[in-house]
Amino acid sequence: MLSQERLYHIMSLIHTKSFISIADLMQDLHVSKSTVNRDLIELEKQGLIKRERGGAVLKKMAATLSSFNEVSVNDKEFLQTDEKKQVCDQAAQTIQDGECIYIDSGTTSTWLLPHLAGRHLKLVTVSPYLLQKLPPNFIGDVYLLGGEFSPRLNMSMGPMTMELIERFNFDRAYLTTNGVNAETGEVYIFDFAVGAIKSAVMKRSQQNYLLIDDTKFNTRGLCTWTYTRKFDRIFVNSFPSHLEMPDNYVLCG
């Protein structure tokens, strides 16, 4: 395949998946890692993509995320890692021994897990992906909620999951999301069923925290599932400079 043909093919793949990994491109194009990197550098020079750790995303993603263009959990694992770690390092300071905490699905919340080593907690989640990254010396109890399982999202969802959530009383919930409108306070998610799970958790928790990096201010989702004013704290690495930051935001890093 000629160089220009590869570039067209890469753009086609990224339009379909929103994020494409270097490993996937190597396999799909049957070329070396160095060839893929040269192609991505060229596309970035043309202003068409933005290179991320382990792959690339469209420079301008679709205006509204839905189940059709939401990036899979595995593909997002290496995006904005420094920012996610900063946010979770700060949020983890709120965790107290003996509490029952809910930790949301997604890649941001996994950066809380190193802080759970040696902690006496009851941990509840819908995410097997999250439990795979739990420190081996975590000494608390783990509740993995069942239900309809989504392999792409690596989480449980649906009516059975909602029913199980209703049985818990959480001290704190650490939630994630796809996007936030800093002006209106709308909090977005790509799927109504996923948003319903997050909303149900908030109703069962005494303290609710939102964990986001600043790229979320540029993303809109299909569903508005709550508003920023309903969180006790919102942990983020930076806030839009042209807006006044509400009191419940916590700048991290």
CSV table of N, CA and C in Angstrom, one decimal, residues 50-215:
chain,number,residue,atom,x,y,z
A,50,LYS,N,-4.9,14.3,16.1
A,50,LYS,CA,-4.0,14.7,17.3
A,50,LYS,C,-3.5,13.4,17.8
A,51,ARG,N,-2.1,13.3,17.8
A,51,ARG,CA,-1.5,12.1,18.3
A,51,ARG,C,-1.6,12.0,19.8
A,52,GLU,N,-2.0,10.9,20.3
A,52,GLU,CA,-2.1,10.6,21.8
A,52,GLU,C,-1.1,9.4,22.1
A,53,ARG,N,-0.9,9.2,23.4
A,53,ARG,CA,0.0,8.1,23.7
A,53,ARG,C,-0.7,6.8,23.3
A,54,GLY,N,0.0,6.1,22.4
A,54,GLY,CA,-0.5,4.8,21.9
A,54,GLY,C,-1.3,4.8,20.7
A,55,GLY,N,-1.6,6.0,20.2
A,55,GLY,CA,-2.5,6.1,19.0
A,55,GLY,C,-2.8,7.5,18.6
A,56,ALA,N,-4.0,7.7,18.1
A,56,ALA,CA,-4.4,9.1,17.6
A,56,ALA,C,-5.9,9.2,17.6
A,57,VAL,N,-6.3,10.5,17.7
A,57,VAL,CA,-7.8,10.8,17.7
A,57,VAL,C,-8.0,11.9,16.6
A,58,LEU,N,-9.2,12.0,16.2
A,58,LEU,CA,-9.6,13.1,15.3
A,58,LEU,C,-9.3,14.4,15.9
A,59,LYS,N,-8.9,15.4,15.1
A,59,LYS,CA,-8.6,16.7,15.6
A,59,LYS,C,-9.9,17.4,16.1
A,60,LYS,N,-11.0,17.1,15.4
A,60,LYS,CA,-12.3,17.6,15.8
A,60,LYS,C,-13.2,16.4,15.8
A,61,MET,N,-13.5,15.9,16.9
A,61,MET,CA,-14.4,14.7,17.0
A,61,MET,C,-15.8,15.1,16.8
A,62,ALA,N,-16.7,14.1,16.6
A,62,ALA,CA,-18.1,14.4,16.4
A,62,ALA,C,-18.7,15.3,17.5
A,63,ALA,N,-19.6,16.2,17.2
A,63,ALA,CA,-20.1,17.2,18.2
A,63,ALA,C,-20.7,16.5,19.4
A,64,THR,N,-21.4,15.4,19.1
A,64,THR,CA,-22.1,14.7,20.2
A,64,THR,C,-21.7,13.2,20.2
A,65,LEU,N,-21.2,12.8,21.4
A,65,LEU,CA,-20.9,11.4,21.6
A,65,LEU,C,-22.1,10.5,21.8
A,66,SER,N,-22.2,9.4,21.2
A,66,SER,CA,-23.3,8.4,21.4
A,66,SER,C,-22.6,7.0,21.4
A,67,SER,N,-23.5,6.0,21.5
A,67,SER,CA,-23.0,4.6,21.5
A,67,SER,C,-22.3,4.3,20.2
A,68,PHE,N,-22.5,5.1,19.1
A,68,PHE,CA,-22.0,4.8,17.8
A,68,PHE,C,-20.5,5.3,17.7
A,69,ASN,N,-20.1,6.3,18.5
A,69,ASN,CA,-18.8,6.8,18.3
A,69,ASN,C,-18.0,7.0,19.6
A,70,GLU,N,-18.6,6.5,20.7
A,70,GLU,CA,-17.8,6.4,22.0
A,70,GLU,C,-16.7,5.5,21.9
A,71,VAL,N,-15.5,5.9,22.3
A,71,VAL,CA,-14.3,5.1,22.3
A,71,VAL,C,-14.3,4.1,23.4
A,72,SER,N,-13.9,2.9,23.1
A,72,SER,CA,-13.9,1.8,24.0
A,72,SER,C,-13.0,2.0,25.2
A,73,VAL,N,-13.2,1.3,26.3
A,73,VAL,CA,-12.4,1.5,27.5
A,73,VAL,C,-10.9,1.2,27.2
A,74,ASN,N,-10.6,0.1,26.5
A,74,ASN,CA,-9.2,-0.2,26.3
A,74,ASN,C,-8.5,0.8,25.4
A,75,ASP,N,-9.3,1.4,24.5
A,75,ASP,CA,-8.7,2.5,23.6
A,75,ASP,C,-8.4,3.8,24.4
A,76,LYS,N,-9.1,4.0,25.5
A,76,LYS,CA,-9.0,5.3,26.2
A,76,LYS,C,-7.9,5.2,27.3
A,77,GLU,N,-7.4,4.0,27.5
A,77,GLU,CA,-6.6,3.7,28.7
A,77,GLU,C,-5.4,4.7,28.8
A,78,PHE,N,-4.8,5.0,27.7
A,78,PHE,CA,-3.6,5.8,27.7
A,78,PHE,C,-3.8,7.3,27.3
A,79,LEU,N,-5.0,7.7,27.3
A,79,LEU,CA,-5.3,9.1,27.0
A,79,LEU,C,-5.3,10.0,28.3
A,80,GLN,N,-4.7,11.1,28.2
A,80,GLN,CA,-4.6,12.1,29.3
A,80,GLN,C,-4.3,11.4,30.7
A,81,THR,N,-3.3,10.6,30.6
A,81,THR,CA,-2.9,9.8,31.9
A,81,THR,C,-2.4,10.7,33.0
A,82,ASP,N,-1.6,11.7,32.6
A,82,ASP,CA,-1.0,12.6,33.7
A,82,ASP,C,-2.2,13.4,34.3
A,83,GLU,N,-3.1,13.9,33.5
A,83,GLU,CA,-4.2,14.7,34.1
A,83,GLU,C,-5.1,13.8,35.0
A,84,LYS,N,-5.4,12.6,34.5
A,84,LYS,CA,-6.2,11.7,35.3
A,84,LYS,C,-5.6,11.4,36.6
A,85,LYS,N,-4.3,11.1,36.6
A,85,LYS,CA,-3.6,10.8,37.9
A,85,LYS,C,-3.6,12.0,38.8
A,86,GLN,N,-3.4,13.2,38.3
A,86,GLN,CA,-3.5,14.4,39.2
A,86,GLN,C,-4.8,14.5,39.9
A,87,VAL,N,-5.9,14.3,39.1
A,87,VAL,CA,-7.2,14.4,39.6
A,87,VAL,C,-7.5,13.3,40.7
A,88,CYS,N,-7.1,12.1,40.4
A,88,CYS,CA,-7.4,11.0,41.4
A,88,CYS,C,-6.5,11.1,42.6
A,89,ASP,N,-5.3,11.6,42.5
A,89,ASP,CA,-4.4,11.8,43.6
A,89,ASP,C,-5.0,12.7,44.6
A,90,GLN,N,-5.7,13.7,44.1
A,90,GLN,CA,-6.3,14.7,45.0
A,90,GLN,C,-7.6,14.1,45.6
A,91,ALA,N,-8.4,13.5,44.7
A,91,ALA,CA,-9.7,13.0,45.2
A,91,ALA,C,-9.5,11.9,46.2
A,92,ALA,N,-8.5,11.1,46.1
A,92,ALA,CA,-8.2,10.0,47.0
A,92,ALA,C,-8.1,10.4,48.4
A,93,GLN,N,-7.7,11.7,48.7
A,93,GLN,CA,-7.5,12.2,50.0
A,93,GLN,C,-8.8,12.2,50.8
A,94,THR,N,-10.0,12.1,50.1
A,94,THR,CA,-11.3,12.1,50.8
A,94,THR,C,-11.7,10.8,51.3
A,95,ILE,N,-11.0,9.7,50.9
A,95,ILE,CA,-11.4,8.4,51.3
A,95,ILE,C,-11.0,8.1,52.7
A,96,GLN,N,-12.0,7.5,53.5
A,96,GLN,CA,-11.7,7.2,54.9
A,96,GLN,C,-11.9,5.7,55.1
A,97,ASP,N,-11.0,5.2,56.0
A,97,ASP,CA,-11.1,3.7,56.3
A,97,ASP,C,-12.5,3.4,56.9
A,98,GLY,N,-13.0,2.2,56.6
A,98,GLY,CA,-14.3,1.8,57.1
A,98,GLY,C,-15.5,2.2,56.3
A,99,GLU,N,-15.3,3.0,55.2
A,99,GLU,CA,-16.4,3.5,54.4
A,99,GLU,C,-16.8,2.5,53.4
A,100,CYS,N,-18.0,2.7,52.9
A,100,CYS,CA,-18.5,2.0,51.7
A,100,CYS,C,-18.4,3.0,50.5
A,101,ILE,N,-17.6,2.7,49.6
A,101,ILE,CA,-17.4,3.6,48.5
A,101,ILE,C,-17.8,3.0,47.1
A,102,TYR,N,-18.3,3.8,46.2
A,102,TYR,CA,-18.6,3.3,44.9
A,102,TYR,C,-17.6,4.0,44.0
A,103,ILE,N,-16.9,3.2,43.1
A,103,ILE,CA,-16.0,3.7,42.1
A,103,ILE,C,-16.5,3.4,40.7
A,104,ASP,N,-16.7,4.4,39.9
A,104,ASP,CA,-17.3,4.3,38.6
A,104,ASP,C,-16.5,3.5,37.6
A,105,SER,N,-17.1,3.1,36.5
A,105,SER,CA,-16.4,2.5,35.4
A,105,SER,C,-15.6,3.5,34.7
A,106,GLY,N,-14.7,3.1,33.8
A,106,GLY,CA,-14.0,4.1,33.0
A,106,GLY,C,-12.5,4.0,33.3
A,107,THR,N,-11.7,4.8,32.6
A,107,THR,CA,-10.2,4.8,32.8
A,107,THR,C,-9.8,5.8,33.8
A,108,THR,N,-10.5,6.9,34.0
A,108,THR,CA,-10.1,7.9,34.9
A,108,THR,C,-10.1,7.4,36.4
A,109,SER,N,-11.1,6.7,36.7
A,109,SER,CA,-11.3,6.2,38.1
A,109,SER,C,-10.3,5.2,38.5
A,110,THR,N,-9.6,4.5,37.5
A,110,THR,CA,-8.6,3.5,37.9
A,110,THR,C,-7.4,4.1,38.6
A,111,TRP,N,-7.2,5.4,38.4
A,111,TRP,CA,-6.1,6.0,39.1
A,111,TRP,C,-6.3,6.3,40.6
A,112,LEU,N,-7.5,6.0,41.0
A,112,LEU,CA,-7.8,6.0,42.5
A,112,LEU,C,-7.2,4.7,43.1
A,113,LEU,N,-7.1,3.6,42.4
A,113,LEU,CA,-6.9,2.3,42.9
A,113,LEU,C,-5.6,2.2,43.7
A,114,PRO,N,-4.5,2.8,43.2
A,114,PRO,CA,-3.2,2.7,44.0
A,114,PRO,C,-3.4,3.2,45.4
A,115,HIS,N,-4.3,4.1,45.6
A,115,HIS,CA,-4.5,4.7,46.9
A,115,HIS,C,-5.3,3.8,47.9
A,116,LEU,N,-5.8,2.7,47.3
A,116,LEU,CA,-6.6,1.8,48.2
A,116,LEU,C,-5.8,0.7,48.8
A,117,ALA,N,-4.5,0.6,48.5
A,117,ALA,CA,-3.6,-0.4,49.1
A,117,ALA,C,-3.6,-0.3,50.6
A,118,GLY,N,-3.9,-1.5,51.2
A,118,GLY,CA,-3.9,-1.6,52.7
A,118,GLY,C,-5.0,-0.9,53.3
A,119,ARG,N,-6.1,-0.5,52.6
A,119,ARG,CA,-7.2,0.2,53.2
A,119,ARG,C,-8.3,-0.7,53.5
A,120,HIS,N,-9.0,-0.5,54.7
A,120,HIS,CA,-10.2,-1.2,55.1
A,120,HIS,C,-11.4,-0.5,54.5
A,121,LEU,N,-11.9,-1.0,53.5
A,121,LEU,CA,-13.0,-0.4,52.8
A,121,LEU,C,-14.0,-1.5,52.2
A,122,LYS,N,-15.2,-1.0,51.9
A,122,LYS,CA,-16.1,-1.8,51.1
A,122,LYS,C,-16.2,-1.1,49.8
A,123,LEU,N,-15.7,-1.8,48.8
A,123,LEU,CA,-15.7,-1.2,47.4
A,123,LEU,C,-16.7,-1.8,46.5
A,124,VAL,N,-17.5,-0.9,45.9
A,124,VAL,CA,-18.6,-1.4,45.0
A,124,VAL,C,-18.4,-0.8,43.7
A,125,THR,N,-18.5,-1.6,42.6
A,125,THR,CA,-18.3,-1.2,41.3
A,125,THR,C,-19.1,-2.0,40.3
A,126,VAL,N,-19.3,-1.5,39.1
A,126,VAL,CA,-19.9,-2.3,38.0
A,126,VAL,C,-18.9,-2.7,37.0
A,127,SER,N,-17.6,-2.5,37.3
A,127,SER,CA,-16.5,-2.6,36.3
A,127,SER,C,-15.5,-3.7,36.6
A,128,PRO,N,-15.5,-4.8,35.9
A,128,PRO,CA,-14.5,-5.8,36.1
A,128,PRO,C,-13.1,-5.3,35.7
A,129,TYR,N,-13.1,-4.4,34.7
A,129,TYR,CA,-11.9,-3.7,34.3
A,129,TYR,C,-11.2,-3.0,35.4
A,130,LEU,N,-12.0,-2.4,36.3
A,130,LEU,CA,-11.4,-1.7,37.4
A,130,LEU,C,-10.8,-2.7,38.4
A,131,LEU,N,-11.5,-3.8,38.6
A,131,LEU,CA,-11.0,-4.8,39.6
A,131,LEU,C,-9.7,-5.4,39.2
A,132,GLN,N,-9.5,-5.5,37.9
A,132,GLN,CA,-8.3,-6.1,37.3
A,132,GLN,C,-7.1,-5.3,37.8
A,133,LYS,N,-7.3,-4.0,38.1
A,133,LYS,CA,-6.2,-3.1,38.4
A,133,LYS,C,-6.1,-2.8,39.9
A,134,LEU,N,-7.0,-3.5,40.7
A,134,LEU,CA,-7.0,-3.3,42.1
A,134,LEU,C,-5.6,-3.8,42.7
A,135,PRO,N,-5.0,-3.0,43.6
A,135,PRO,CA,-3.7,-3.5,44.2
A,135,PRO,C,-3.9,-4.8,44.9
A,136,PRO,N,-2.9,-5.7,44.8
A,136,PRO,CA,-3.0,-7.0,45.4
A,136,PRO,C,-3.1,-7.0,46.9
A,137,ASN,N,-2.6,-5.9,47.5
A,137,ASN,CA,-2.7,-5.8,49.0
A,137,ASN,C,-3.9,-4.9,49.5
A,138,PHE,N,-4.9,-4.8,48.6
A,138,PHE,CA,-6.1,-4.2,49.1
A,138,PHE,C,-6.8,-5.2,50.1
A,139,ILE,N,-7.2,-4.8,51.3
A,139,ILE,CA,-7.6,-5.7,52.3
A,139,ILE,C,-9.1,-5.5,52.6
A,140,GLY,N,-9.8,-4.7,51.8
A,140,GLY,CA,-11.2,-4.5,52.0
A,140,GLY,C,-12.1,-5.6,51.4
A,141,ASP,N,-13.4,-5.3,51.3
A,141,ASP,CA,-14.4,-6.2,50.7
A,141,ASP,C,-14.7,-5.6,49.3
A,142,VAL,N,-15.0,-6.5,48.3
A,142,VAL,CA,-15.3,-6.0,47.0
A,142,VAL,C,-16.7,-6.6,46.6
A,143,TYR,N,-17.5,-5.7,46.1
A,143,TYR,CA,-18.8,-6.0,45.5
A,143,TYR,C,-18.9,-5.7,44.1
A,144,LEU,N,-18.8,-6.7,43.2
A,144,LEU,CA,-19.0,-6.4,41.8
A,144,LEU,C,-20.4,-6.7,41.4
A,145,LEU,N,-21.1,-5.6,40.9
A,145,LEU,CA,-22.5,-5.7,40.6
A,145,LEU,C,-22.7,-6.3,39.3
A,146,GLY,N,-23.6,-7.3,39.2
A,146,GLY,CA,-23.9,-8.0,38.0
A,146,GLY,C,-25.0,-7.3,37.2
A,147,GLY,N,-25.4,-8.0,36.1
A,147,GLY,CA,-26.5,-7.4,35.2
A,147,GLY,C,-26.1,-7.7,33.8
A,148,GLU,N,-26.7,-7.0,32.8
A,148,GLU,CA,-26.3,-7.1,31.4
A,148,GLU,C,-24.9,-6.6,31.2
A,149,PHE,N,-24.0,-7.4,30.7
A,149,PHE,CA,-22.6,-7.1,30.6
A,149,PHE,C,-22.3,-6.5,29.2
A,150,SER,N,-21.6,-5.4,29.1
A,150,SER,CA,-21.1,-4.8,27.9
A,150,SER,C,-19.6,-5.1,27.7
A,151,PRO,N,-19.2,-5.9,26.8
A,151,PRO,CA,-17.8,-6.2,26.6
A,151,PRO,C,-17.0,-4.9,26.2
A,152,ARG,N,-17.6,-4.1,25.3
A,152,ARG,CA,-16.9,-2.9,24.8
A,152,ARG,C,-16.7,-1.9,26.0
A,153,LEU,N,-17.7,-1.7,26.8
A,153,LEU,CA,-17.5,-0.8,28.0
A,153,LEU,C,-16.9,-1.5,29.2
A,154,ASN,N,-16.9,-2.8,29.2
A,154,ASN,CA,-16.4,-3.6,30.3
A,154,ASN,C,-17.1,-3.2,31.6
A,155,MET,N,-18.4,-3.2,31.6
A,155,MET,CA,-19.2,-2.9,32.7
A,155,MET,C,-20.6,-3.6,32.7
A,156,SER,N,-21.2,-3.7,33.9
A,156,SER,CA,-22.6,-4.2,34.0
A,156,SER,C,-23.5,-3.0,33.9
A,157,MET,N,-24.7,-3.3,33.3
A,157,MET,CA,-25.7,-2.3,33.2
A,157,MET,C,-27.1,-2.9,33.1
A,158,GLY,N,-28.2,-2.1,33.0
A,158,GLY,CA,-29.5,-2.6,32.8
A,158,GLY,C,-30.3,-2.7,34.1
A,159,PRO,N,-31.5,-3.3,34.0
A,159,PRO,CA,-32.4,-3.3,35.2
A,159,PRO,C,-31.9,-4.1,36.4
A,160,MET,N,-31.2,-5.2,36.1
A,160,MET,CA,-30.6,-6.0,37.3
A,160,MET,C,-29.6,-5.2,38.0
A,161,THR,N,-28.7,-4.5,37.3
A,161,THR,CA,-27.7,-3.6,37.9
A,161,THR,C,-28.4,-2.5,38.7
A,162,MET,N,-29.4,-1.9,38.2
A,162,MET,CA,-30.1,-0.8,38.9
A,162,MET,C,-30.7,-1.4,40.2
A,163,GLU,N,-31.3,-2.6,40.1
A,163,GLU,CA,-31.9,-3.2,41.3
A,163,GLU,C,-30.8,-3.4,42.4
A,164,LEU,N,-29.7,-3.9,42.0
A,164,LEU,CA,-28.6,-4.1,43.0
A,164,LEU,C,-28.1,-2.8,43.6
A,165,ILE,N,-28.0,-1.7,42.8
A,165,ILE,CA,-27.6,-0.5,43.4
A,165,ILE,C,-28.5,0.0,44.5
A,166,GLU,N,-29.8,-0.2,44.3
A,166,GLU,CA,-30.8,0.2,45.3
A,166,GLU,C,-30.6,-0.4,46.6
A,167,ARG,N,-29.9,-1.5,46.7
A,167,ARG,CA,-29.7,-2.2,48.0
A,167,ARG,C,-28.5,-1.6,48.8
A,168,PHE,N,-27.7,-0.7,48.2
A,168,PHE,CA,-26.6,-0.2,48.9
A,168,PHE,C,-26.8,1.2,49.4
A,169,ASN,N,-26.1,1.6,50.5
A,169,ASN,CA,-26.0,2.9,51.0
A,169,ASN,C,-24.5,3.3,51.0
A,170,PHE,N,-24.1,4.2,50.1
A,170,PHE,CA,-22.7,4.5,49.9
A,170,PHE,C,-22.3,5.7,50.8
A,171,ASP,N,-21.1,5.7,51.3
A,171,ASP,CA,-20.6,6.9,52.0
A,171,ASP,C,-20.2,7.9,51.0
A,172,ARG,N,-19.5,7.4,50.0
A,172,ARG,CA,-18.9,8.3,48.9
A,172,ARG,C,-19.0,7.6,47.6
A,173,ALA,N,-19.3,8.4,46.5
A,173,ALA,CA,-19.3,7.8,45.2
A,173,ALA,C,-18.3,8.7,44.3
A,174,TYR,N,-17.5,8.0,43.6
A,174,TYR,CA,-16.5,8.6,42.7
A,174,TYR,C,-16.9,8.3,41.3
A,175,LEU,N,-17.4,9.3,40.6
A,175,LEU,CA,-18.1,9.2,39.3
A,175,LEU,C,-17.3,9.8,38.2
A,176,THR,N,-17.5,9.3,37.0
A,176,THR,CA,-16.8,9.8,35.8
A,176,THR,C,-17.9,10.1,34.7
A,177,THR,N,-17.5,10.8,33.7
A,177,THR,CA,-18.5,11.1,32.6
A,177,THR,C,-17.7,11.5,31.3
A,178,ASN,N,-18.5,11.6,30.3
A,178,ASN,CA,-17.9,11.9,28.9
A,178,ASN,C,-17.6,13.4,28.7
A,179,GLY,N,-18.5,14.3,29.3
A,179,GLY,CA,-18.4,15.7,29.0
A,179,GLY,C,-19.1,16.6,30.0
A,180,VAL,N,-18.7,17.8,30.1
A,180,VAL,CA,-19.3,18.8,31.0
A,180,VAL,C,-19.4,20.1,30.3
A,181,ASN,N,-20.5,20.8,30.4
A,181,ASN,CA,-20.7,22.1,29.9
A,181,ASN,C,-20.4,23.1,31.1
A,182,ALA,N,-19.3,23.7,31.0
A,182,ALA,CA,-18.9,24.6,32.2
A,182,ALA,C,-19.8,25.8,32.3
A,183,GLU,N,-20.5,26.2,31.3
A,183,GLU,CA,-21.4,27.3,31.4
A,183,GLU,C,-22.8,27.0,31.9
A,184,THR,N,-23.4,25.9,31.4
A,184,THR,CA,-24.7,25.5,31.8
A,184,THR,C,-24.7,24.5,33.0
A,185,GLY,N,-23.6,23.9,33.2
A,185,GLY,CA,-23.5,22.9,34.3
A,185,GLY,C,-24.0,21.5,33.9
A,186,GLU,N,-24.4,21.3,32.6
A,186,GLU,CA,-24.8,20.0,32.2
A,186,GLU,C,-23.7,19.0,32.2
A,187,VAL,N,-24.0,17.8,32.7
A,187,VAL,CA,-23.0,16.7,32.7
A,187,VAL,C,-23.5,15.6,31.7
A,188,TYR,N,-22.6,15.3,30.7
A,188,TYR,CA,-23.1,14.5,29.6
A,188,TYR,C,-22.5,13.1,29.7
A,189,ILE,N,-23.3,12.2,29.1
A,189,ILE,CA,-22.9,10.8,28.9
A,189,ILE,C,-23.4,10.3,27.5
A,190,PHE,N,-22.7,9.3,26.9
A,190,PHE,CA,-23.0,8.9,25.6
A,190,PHE,C,-24.3,8.0,25.4
A,191,ASP,N,-24.7,7.5,26.6
A,191,ASP,CA,-25.8,6.5,26.5
A,191,ASP,C,-26.7,6.7,27.7
A,192,PHE,N,-28.0,6.6,27.5
A,192,PHE,CA,-29.0,6.8,28.5
A,192,PHE,C,-29.0,5.8,29.6
A,193,ALA,N,-28.7,4.5,29.2
A,193,ALA,CA,-28.7,3.4,30.2
A,193,ALA,C,-27.5,3.6,31.2
A,194,VAL,N,-26.4,4.1,30.7
A,194,VAL,CA,-25.2,4.3,31.5
A,194,VAL,C,-25.4,5.5,32.4
A,195,GLY,N,-26.1,6.5,31.9
A,195,GLY,CA,-26.4,7.7,32.7
A,195,GLY,C,-27.4,7.3,33.8
A,196,ALA,N,-28.3,6.4,33.6
A,196,ALA,CA,-29.2,6.0,34.6
A,196,ALA,C,-28.5,5.3,35.8
A,197,ILE,N,-27.5,4.5,35.5
A,197,ILE,CA,-26.7,3.9,36.6
A,197,ILE,C,-26.0,4.9,37.4
A,198,LYS,N,-25.4,5.9,36.8
A,198,LYS,CA,-24.7,7.0,37.5
A,198,LYS,C,-25.7,7.7,38.4
A,199,SER,N,-26.9,8.1,37.9
A,199,SER,CA,-27.9,8.8,38.6
A,199,SER,C,-28.4,8.0,39.8
A,200,ALA,N,-28.5,6.7,39.6
A,200,ALA,CA,-29.0,5.9,40.7
A,200,ALA,C,-28.0,5.8,41.8
A,201,VAL,N,-26.7,5.7,41.5
A,201,VAL,CA,-25.6,5.7,42.5
A,201,VAL,C,-25.6,7.0,43.3
A,202,MET,N,-25.8,8.2,42.6
A,202,MET,CA,-25.8,9.4,43.3
A,202,MET,C,-26.9,9.5,44.3
A,203,LYS,N,-28.1,9.0,44.1
A,203,LYS,CA,-29.2,9.0,45.0
A,203,LYS,C,-28.9,8.1,46.2
A,204,ARG,N,-28.0,7.2,46.1
A,204,ARG,CA,-27.7,6.3,47.2
A,204,ARG,C,-26.5,6.6,48.0
A,205,SER,N,-25.8,7.8,47.6
A,205,SER,CA,-24.6,8.2,48.2
A,205,SER,C,-24.7,9.5,49.0
A,206,GLN,N,-24.0,9.5,50.2
A,206,GLN,CA,-24.0,10.7,51.0
A,206,GLN,C,-23.1,11.8,50.4
A,207,GLN,N,-22.0,11.4,49.8
A,207,GLN,CA,-21.1,12.4,49.2
A,207,GLN,C,-20.8,12.0,47.7
A,208,ASN,N,-21.0,12.9,46.8
A,208,ASN,CA,-20.8,12.5,45.4
A,208,ASN,C,-19.7,13.4,44.8
A,209,TYR,N,-18.7,12.7,44.2
A,209,TYR,CA,-17.6,13.4,43.6
A,209,TYR,C,-17.5,13.1,42.1
A,210,LEU,N,-17.2,14.1,41.3
A,210,LEU,CA,-17.0,13.9,39.8
A,210,LEU,C,-15.5,14.0,39.5
A,211,LEU,N,-14.9,13.1,38.8
A,211,LEU,CA,-13.5,13.1,38.4
A,211,LEU,C,-13.4,13.3,36.9
A,212,ILE,N,-12.8,14.4,36.5
A,212,ILE,CA,-12.7,14.7,35.0
A,212,ILE,C,-11.4,15.4,34.7
A,213,ASP,N,-10.9,15.2,33.5
A,213,ASP,CA,-9.8,16.0,33.0
A,213,ASP,C,-10.4,17.1,32.1
A,214,ASP,N,-9.6,18.2,31.8
A,214,ASP,CA,-10.2,19.4,31.2
A,214,ASP,C,-10.6,19.1,29.7
A,215,THR,N,-10.3,18.0,29.1
A,215,THR,CA,-10.8,17.7,27.8
A,215,THR,C,-12.3,17.5,27.8
